[in-house]
Coordinates of C-alpha atoms and ligand atoms in Angstrom, one line a residue:
M4 CA 39.2 -8.0 8.7
N5 CA 42.1 -5.7 9.4
Y6 CA 41.0 -3.1 12.0
E7 CA 44.2 -1.2 12.4
T8 CA 43.3 1.6 10.0
L9 CA 39.8 2.1 11.5
G10 CA 38.8 4.7 14.1
E11 CA 38.2 3.9 17.7
Q12 CA 34.4 4.0 17.5
T13 CA 34.4 1.8 14.4
K14 CA 36.6 -0.7 16.2
A15 CA 34.4 -0.6 19.3
I16 CA 31.4 -1.5 17.2
H17 CA 32.8 -3.9 14.6
A18 CA 36.0 -5.6 15.8
G19 CA 35.4 -9.2 16.6
E20 CA 31.9 -9.2 15.3
S21 CA 30.4 -10.2 11.9
P22 CA 26.9 -11.3 10.9
D23 CA 26.2 -15.0 11.9
K24 CA 27.0 -17.3 9.0
V25 CA 24.0 -19.6 9.7
T26 CA 21.2 -17.1 10.6
G27 CA 22.5 -13.8 9.2
A28 CA 22.0 -12.3 12.7
S29 CA 23.6 -8.9 12.8
A30 CA 24.2 -8.8 16.6
P31 CA 26.5 -11.4 18.1
N32 CA 25.0 -14.7 19.4
I33 CA 25.8 -15.7 22.9
V34 CA 27.4 -19.2 22.9
M35 CA 26.7 -20.5 26.4
S36 CA 27.7 -24.1 25.6
T37 CA 30.4 -25.4 27.9
T38 CA 31.4 -28.2 25.5
F39 CA 31.6 -28.7 21.8
S40 CA 31.2 -31.8 19.7
V41 CA 34.7 -32.7 18.5
D42 CA 36.3 -35.4 16.4
A43 CA 37.7 -38.6 18.0
N44 CA 41.4 -37.6 17.8
T45 CA 40.9 -34.6 20.0
G46 CA 43.4 -34.5 22.9
F47 CA 42.1 -34.5 26.5
S48 CA 44.9 -32.2 28.0
V49 CA 45.4 -28.6 27.3
E50 CA 49.1 -29.4 26.7
T51 CA 48.2 -30.6 23.2
L52 CA 46.0 -27.5 22.5
N53 CA 47.1 -25.3 19.6
E54 CA 46.0 -21.8 19.0
N55 CA 43.7 -22.5 16.0
D56 CA 42.2 -25.7 17.2
P57 CA 38.4 -26.0 17.0
W58 CA 36.4 -25.2 20.2
I59 CA 36.6 -28.0 22.8
Y60 CA 35.6 -26.8 26.2
T61 CA 34.7 -23.2 27.2
R62 CA 37.3 -22.9 30.0
W63 CA 39.9 -23.5 27.2
G64 CA 38.2 -21.1 24.7
N65 CA 34.8 -20.1 23.5
P66 CA 33.5 -18.2 20.4
T67 CA 31.9 -15.4 22.4
L68 CA 34.9 -14.9 24.6
Q69 CA 37.1 -14.8 21.5
Q70 CA 34.9 -12.1 20.0
L71 CA 35.5 -9.9 23.1
E72 CA 39.2 -10.6 23.1
V73 CA 39.5 -9.5 19.4
K74 CA 37.6 -6.3 20.2
L75 CA 39.7 -5.5 23.2
A76 CA 43.0 -6.2 21.4
A77 CA 41.9 -3.9 18.5
L78 CA 41.2 -1.0 20.8
E79 CA 44.4 -1.5 22.8
Q80 CA 46.5 -2.1 19.7
A81 CA 47.7 -5.3 21.2
E82 CA 48.5 -8.5 19.4
T83 CA 46.2 -10.5 21.5
A84 CA 44.1 -10.7 24.7
V85 CA 43.0 -13.2 27.4
V86 CA 39.7 -12.4 29.2
F87 CA 38.9 -13.4 32.8
A88 CA 36.0 -13.6 35.2
S89 CA 37.2 -10.3 36.9
G90 CA 40.0 -7.8 37.0
M91 CA 41.5 -9.7 40.0
G92 CA 41.2 -13.0 38.1
A93 CA 43.4 -11.3 35.4
L94 CA 45.9 -9.8 37.9
S95 CA 46.3 -13.0 40.0
T96 CA 46.8 -15.1 36.9
L97 CA 49.5 -12.7 35.6
L98 CA 51.4 -12.6 39.0
F99 CA 51.3 -16.4 39.4
H100 CA 52.3 -17.0 35.8
L101 CA 55.3 -14.7 35.9
L102 CA 56.7 -15.1 39.4
K103 CA 58.1 -18.1 41.2
A104 CA 60.0 -18.6 44.5
G105 CA 63.3 -16.7 44.5
D106 CA 62.0 -14.0 42.1
H107 CA 61.8 -10.3 43.0
A108 CA 59.0 -7.9 41.9
I109 CA 58.6 -4.2 42.3
V110 CA 55.0 -3.2 42.9
S111 CA 53.4 0.2 43.2
D112 CA 53.0 1.0 46.9
V113 CA 49.5 2.3 46.2
A114 CA 47.4 0.2 43.9
Y115 CA 44.0 -1.4 43.8
A116 CA 43.3 -2.6 47.4
A117 CA 42.8 -6.4 46.6
L118 CA 45.9 -6.4 44.5
S119 CA 47.9 -4.7 47.2
E120 CA 46.7 -7.2 49.8
L121 CA 47.5 -10.2 47.6
V122 CA 51.0 -8.9 47.1
K123 CA 51.4 -8.0 50.8
D124 CA 49.9 -11.2 52.3
V125 CA 50.1 -14.0 49.8
L126 CA 53.2 -13.7 47.5
P127 CA 55.8 -13.4 50.3
N128 CA 54.6 -16.7 51.8
L129 CA 55.5 -18.3 48.4
G130 CA 59.1 -17.2 48.6
I131 CA 58.5 -14.2 46.2
D132 CA 60.4 -11.1 47.3
I133 CA 58.4 -7.9 46.9
S134 CA 59.5 -4.2 47.1
R135 CA 56.7 -1.7 47.3
V136 CA 57.7 1.7 45.9
N137 CA 56.1 4.9 44.8
T138 CA 56.4 4.3 41.1
A139 CA 55.8 8.0 40.3
N140 CA 59.3 8.5 41.7
L141 CA 61.7 7.0 39.0
A142 CA 64.7 7.1 41.3
S143 CA 62.9 4.9 43.8
I144 CA 62.3 2.3 41.1
S145 CA 65.9 2.3 40.0
A146 CA 67.0 2.0 43.6
A147 CA 64.8 -1.1 44.2
I148 CA 66.0 -3.1 41.2
K149 CA 67.8 -6.3 42.1
A150 CA 69.6 -9.0 40.0
N151 CA 66.5 -11.2 40.3
T152 CA 63.9 -8.5 39.5
R153 CA 61.5 -10.2 37.1
L154 CA 58.5 -7.8 37.1
V155 CA 57.7 -4.1 37.6
Y156 CA 54.0 -3.6 38.3
I157 CA 52.4 -0.1 38.1
E158 CA 49.0 1.5 38.0
S159 CA 48.4 4.9 36.3
P160 CA 46.5 6.8 37.4
C161 CA 46.6 4.7 40.5
N162 CA 43.6 3.8 42.6
P163 CA 42.6 5.7 44.7
L164 CA 45.2 8.5 44.6
L165 CA 45.1 9.4 40.9
R166 CA 48.9 9.6 41.0
I167 CA 50.5 9.1 37.6
T168 CA 53.5 7.1 36.6
D169 CA 55.6 7.8 33.5
I170 CA 55.1 4.5 31.6
A171 CA 57.8 4.9 29.0
A172 CA 60.4 5.9 31.6
V173 CA 59.6 2.9 33.8
A174 CA 59.6 0.5 30.7
D175 CA 63.1 1.7 30.1
I176 CA 64.3 1.1 33.7
A177 CA 62.6 -2.4 33.8
H178 CA 63.9 -3.5 30.4
R179 CA 67.5 -2.5 31.2
T180 CA 67.7 -5.2 33.8
G181 CA 65.6 -7.7 31.8
A182 CA 62.4 -7.3 33.9
R183 CA 59.0 -7.1 32.4
L184 CA 56.6 -4.2 32.9
A185 CA 52.9 -4.8 33.7
I186 CA 50.4 -2.0 34.1
D187 CA 46.9 -1.9 35.3
S188 CA 45.4 0.7 33.0
T189 CA 41.8 0.4 34.3
F190 CA 41.5 4.1 35.2
A191 CA 43.1 5.4 32.0
T192 CA 41.3 3.0 29.5
P193 CA 42.7 2.5 26.0
I194 CA 41.0 5.8 25.0
A195 CA 43.5 7.7 27.2
T196 CA 46.7 5.7 27.0
R197 CA 48.1 2.7 25.1
P198 CA 50.8 1.5 27.4
L199 CA 52.0 -1.3 25.0
L200 CA 53.0 1.4 22.5
L201 CA 55.0 3.1 25.3
G202 CA 57.0 0.0 26.0
A203 CA 54.8 -2.0 28.6
D204 CA 54.7 -5.8 28.2
Y205 CA 51.3 -6.5 29.7
V206 CA 48.2 -4.3 30.1
I207 CA 45.5 -5.3 32.5
H208 CA 41.9 -3.9 32.7
S209 CA 39.1 -4.5 35.1
L210 CA 36.4 -4.8 32.4
T211 CA 33.9 -4.3 35.3
K212 CA 34.7 -0.5 35.1
Y213 CA 34.7 1.7 31.9
L214 CA 34.9 -1.0 29.3
C215 CA 31.6 -2.7 30.3
G216 CA 30.5 0.7 31.6
H217 CA 27.1 -0.2 33.0
G218 CA 27.8 -1.8 36.3
D219 CA 26.2 -5.1 35.4
A220 CA 29.1 -7.5 34.6
L221 CA 32.4 -8.4 36.2
G222 CA 35.3 -9.1 33.9
G223 CA 39.0 -8.7 33.4
V224 CA 41.6 -8.9 30.6
I225 CA 45.4 -9.1 30.0
L226 CA 46.7 -7.7 26.7
G227 CA 50.1 -8.1 25.2
N228 CA 52.2 -10.1 22.7
R229 CA 51.1 -13.5 21.4
A230 CA 54.5 -15.0 22.4
D231 CA 53.7 -14.0 26.1
L232 CA 50.0 -14.6 26.2
A233 CA 49.7 -18.0 24.4
P234 CA 51.7 -19.7 27.2
L235 CA 49.9 -17.6 29.9
R236 CA 46.6 -18.9 28.6
K237 CA 47.7 -22.5 28.3
K238 CA 49.9 -22.9 31.4
T239 CA 48.1 -20.7 33.9
A240 CA 44.8 -19.1 32.9
I241 CA 43.1 -22.4 31.8
R242 CA 44.4 -24.2 34.9
F243 CA 43.5 -21.5 37.4
G244 CA 40.0 -21.5 35.9
G245 CA 38.9 -17.9 36.4
S246 CA 36.9 -18.0 33.1
L247 CA 34.6 -15.3 32.1
S248 CA 30.9 -16.3 31.5
P249 CA 30.0 -15.9 27.8
F250 CA 26.9 -14.1 29.0
N251 CA 29.1 -11.4 30.7
A252 CA 31.4 -11.3 27.7
W253 CA 28.3 -10.5 25.6
L254 CA 27.2 -7.8 28.0
I255 CA 30.7 -6.3 28.0
M256 CA 30.8 -6.3 24.2
R257 CA 27.4 -4.6 24.2
G258 CA 28.7 -2.0 26.6
M259 CA 31.8 -1.5 24.5
A260 CA 29.9 -0.4 21.4
T261 CA 29.5 3.1 23.0
F262 CA 32.8 3.0 24.9
P263 CA 34.8 5.8 23.1
I264 CA 31.7 8.0 23.0
R265 CA 31.1 7.4 26.8
M266 CA 34.7 8.3 27.6
R267 CA 34.3 11.7 25.9
V268 CA 31.3 12.5 28.1
H269 CA 32.9 11.1 31.3
E270 CA 35.8 13.4 30.7
D271 CA 33.6 16.5 29.9
N272 CA 31.5 15.9 33.0
A273 CA 34.4 15.2 35.3
L274 CA 36.1 18.4 34.3
R275 CA 33.0 20.4 35.0
V276 CA 32.4 18.7 38.3
A277 CA 36.1 19.1 39.3
E278 CA 35.9 22.9 38.5
F279 CA 32.7 23.2 40.6
L280 CA 34.3 21.4 43.5
E281 CA 37.5 23.4 43.3
R282 CA 35.5 26.6 43.8
H283 CA 33.3 25.2 46.6
P284 CA 34.2 26.7 50.0
K285 CA 33.9 23.4 51.9
I286 CA 36.3 21.5 49.6
L287 CA 39.9 21.6 50.7
R288 CA 41.5 20.0 47.6
V289 CA 40.4 18.4 44.3
I290 CA 42.6 16.0 42.5
Y291 CA 41.8 15.4 38.8
P292 CA 44.5 14.7 36.1
G293 CA 42.7 17.2 33.8
L294 CA 43.1 20.1 36.3
P295 CA 46.2 22.3 36.1
S296 CA 46.3 21.9 39.9
H297 CA 47.0 18.2 39.7
P298 CA 50.6 17.8 40.9
Q299 CA 51.5 15.9 37.7
H300 CA 49.3 17.7 35.2
E301 CA 52.1 18.1 32.7
L302 CA 52.8 14.3 32.7
A303 CA 49.1 13.6 32.5
R304 CA 48.8 15.9 29.4
R305 CA 51.7 14.1 27.8
Q306 CA 50.6 10.6 28.6
M307 CA 46.7 10.7 28.6
K308 CA 44.6 11.6 25.5
N309 CA 41.5 11.7 27.8
F310 CA 41.6 12.5 31.5
S311 CA 38.9 9.9 32.3
G312 CA 36.1 10.4 34.7
I313 CA 37.5 9.9 38.2
L314 CA 38.3 12.6 40.7
T315 CA 39.0 12.9 44.4
F316 CA 38.2 15.6 46.9
R317 CA 39.0 16.3 50.5
M318 CA 36.9 17.9 53.2
E319 CA 37.4 18.8 56.9
N320 CA 36.1 15.9 59.0
G321 CA 35.8 13.7 55.9
R322 CA 34.4 10.6 57.8
A323 CA 31.5 12.6 59.4
E324 CA 30.8 14.5 56.2
A325 CA 30.7 11.1 54.3
A326 CA 27.8 9.9 56.5
R327 CA 26.0 13.2 56.1
I328 CA 26.5 13.4 52.3
A329 CA 25.6 9.7 51.7
A330 CA 22.2 10.3 53.3
K331 CA 21.5 13.4 51.2
L332 CA 22.5 12.3 47.7
K333 CA 19.6 12.0 45.3
I334 CA 21.2 11.0 42.0
I335 CA 24.7 10.0 42.8
H336 CA 25.0 6.5 44.4
Y337 CA 27.1 6.2 47.5
A338 CA 28.9 3.0 46.4
V339 CA 32.2 1.4 45.6
S340 CA 33.3 0.7 42.0
L341 CA 33.7 3.2 39.2
G342 CA 33.4 3.7 35.4
H343 CA 29.7 3.1 35.3
H344 CA 27.1 5.3 33.5
R345 CA 25.8 6.1 37.0
S346 CA 27.9 8.5 39.2
L347 CA 29.4 6.8 42.2
L348 CA 30.8 8.4 45.3
F349 CA 32.8 6.7 48.1
Y350 CA 34.9 7.9 51.0
L351 CA 38.2 6.3 51.8
H352 CA 39.7 7.0 55.2
S353 CA 43.5 7.1 55.1
E354 CA 44.1 5.6 58.6
D355 CA 42.0 2.6 57.7
L356 CA 43.5 2.0 54.3
L357 CA 47.0 2.3 55.6
K358 CA 46.2 -0.4 58.1
T359 CA 44.4 -2.9 55.7
S360 CA 45.9 -2.4 52.3
F361 CA 49.0 -0.3 52.0
S362 CA 52.1 -0.4 54.2
L363 CA 54.0 2.8 53.5
E364 CA 57.2 2.6 55.5
H365 CA 59.4 5.1 53.9
P366 CA 58.9 8.9 54.8
E367 CA 58.9 9.7 51.0
Q368 CA 55.9 7.3 50.5
L369 CA 53.9 8.8 53.4
E370 CA 54.7 12.3 52.1
S371 CA 53.3 11.4 48.7
W372 CA 50.2 9.8 50.3
N373 CA 49.6 12.9 52.3
E374 CA 50.0 15.2 49.3
F375 CA 47.3 13.3 47.4
A376 CA 45.0 12.0 50.2
G377 CA 45.6 13.8 53.5
D378 CA 43.3 12.2 56.2
G379 CA 41.0 10.8 53.6
I380 CA 39.4 11.3 50.2
F381 CA 36.1 11.2 48.5
R382 CA 36.5 9.2 45.3
L383 CA 33.9 10.4 42.7
S384 CA 33.4 8.4 39.5
V385 CA 31.6 11.0 37.4
G386 CA 28.9 9.3 35.4
L387 CA 27.0 10.1 32.2
E388 CA 24.1 12.0 33.7
N389 CA 23.8 15.7 32.8
A390 CA 26.7 17.5 34.4
E391 CA 24.4 20.2 35.8
D392 CA 22.4 17.5 37.6
I393 CA 25.5 15.9 39.1
I394 CA 26.7 19.3 40.3
A395 CA 23.2 20.2 41.7
D396 CA 23.1 16.9 43.6
L397 CA 26.6 17.6 45.1
R398 CA 25.7 21.2 45.9
Q399 CA 22.6 20.2 47.9
A400 CA 24.4 17.3 49.6
L401 CA 27.3 19.6 50.6
E402 CA 24.9 22.2 52.2
D403 CA 24.8 22.3 56.0
Ligands
LIG275 C1 38.2 -2.6 40.2 C2 39.6 -2.6 39.9 C3 40.3 -3.9 39.9 C4 39.7 -5.2 40.2 O1 38.7 -5.5 39.2 P1 37.5 -6.6 39.5 O2 36.9 -6.7 38.2 O3 36.7 -5.9 40.6 O4 38.1 -7.8 40.0 C5 41.7 -3.8 39.6 N1 42.3 -2.7 39.4 C6 41.7 -1.5 39.4 C7 42.5 -0.3 39.2 C8 40.3 -1.4 39.7 O5 39.7 -0.2 39.8

């Protein structure tokens, strides 16, 4: 079936799925089998694997995983997708597939902590040269380009600052020197932004977040062109072995049926909570792409069709307040992660993060960090509870 002309909600429900040919079952079956009975000429190496070969071994490909890949590709308007056991499984496979000793990559100076640490601690030991830059500043990217730059890696909005990068402009800069552009679009989701249509070469999502949406399955995906992803699957993904469990693929597909609807409610709730916090006397600063007070609100409006559900706020003595608030919350969970139906709050202390995950050396980088985060931020992933209940929970937790 051709999904291109269908709406987002129809794609989210039907893409990749059809009634089972044997039983007529309307909901997808979960194929947990790790191996498949094959004919006697089947090759034993993935080197001889072709795209339309029958199923052989689940690490190479599996009907349930493929259903999820088709659904994700339809929503992102990508030619194809490869799913992984986690977002980090997707990200590490992409980096090790694209980069080798002697290559240079430009990576957002602030990005998901585990990705930042991988790029800081592991890649340089393999002879890969890394420049960390504030990718919201286009001049910094241009200045960092070298003759051997193979990859520009961005996150928008970035975790945890919610700083936004102009994807089309960065695609232009990267492509002018023959580098590829990869973007982690977990915070934006395909409902807000379709980076491939803006010129990006690879889009990555942690499926653990909004796409699954229910906090009960880890998963990751890389989306892009078939010409890029067929070799990535064959040469790197299958050999690294970060395969998604078909059971988790099925849970993620189940979550995705309501994904476009959920994003509307996440956005509505987040805007109401952001406005409440902005008026609260104990809150120093709120950052949410949907608020006119976001330093890049104009870019956010241009690039995001939905402002998603994550906001940050700052308080005097954030660390002490975090301990007090965590003990008082009744509905919101004090926990890491985001994009779940449950609201999740977590405090991130700047001094700690700048030691463990980010090394911001340039004064411009520190200035930008301070503008968005100051001494530390509360990251709130606004869930799907009634907005008035989320606000009431925050109001009572913020009281002295
Ligand atoms: C959570 C997250 C990841 C990592 O995903 P996992 O599924 O936990 O491995 C990567 N990028 C962003 C922006 C995230 O929020």
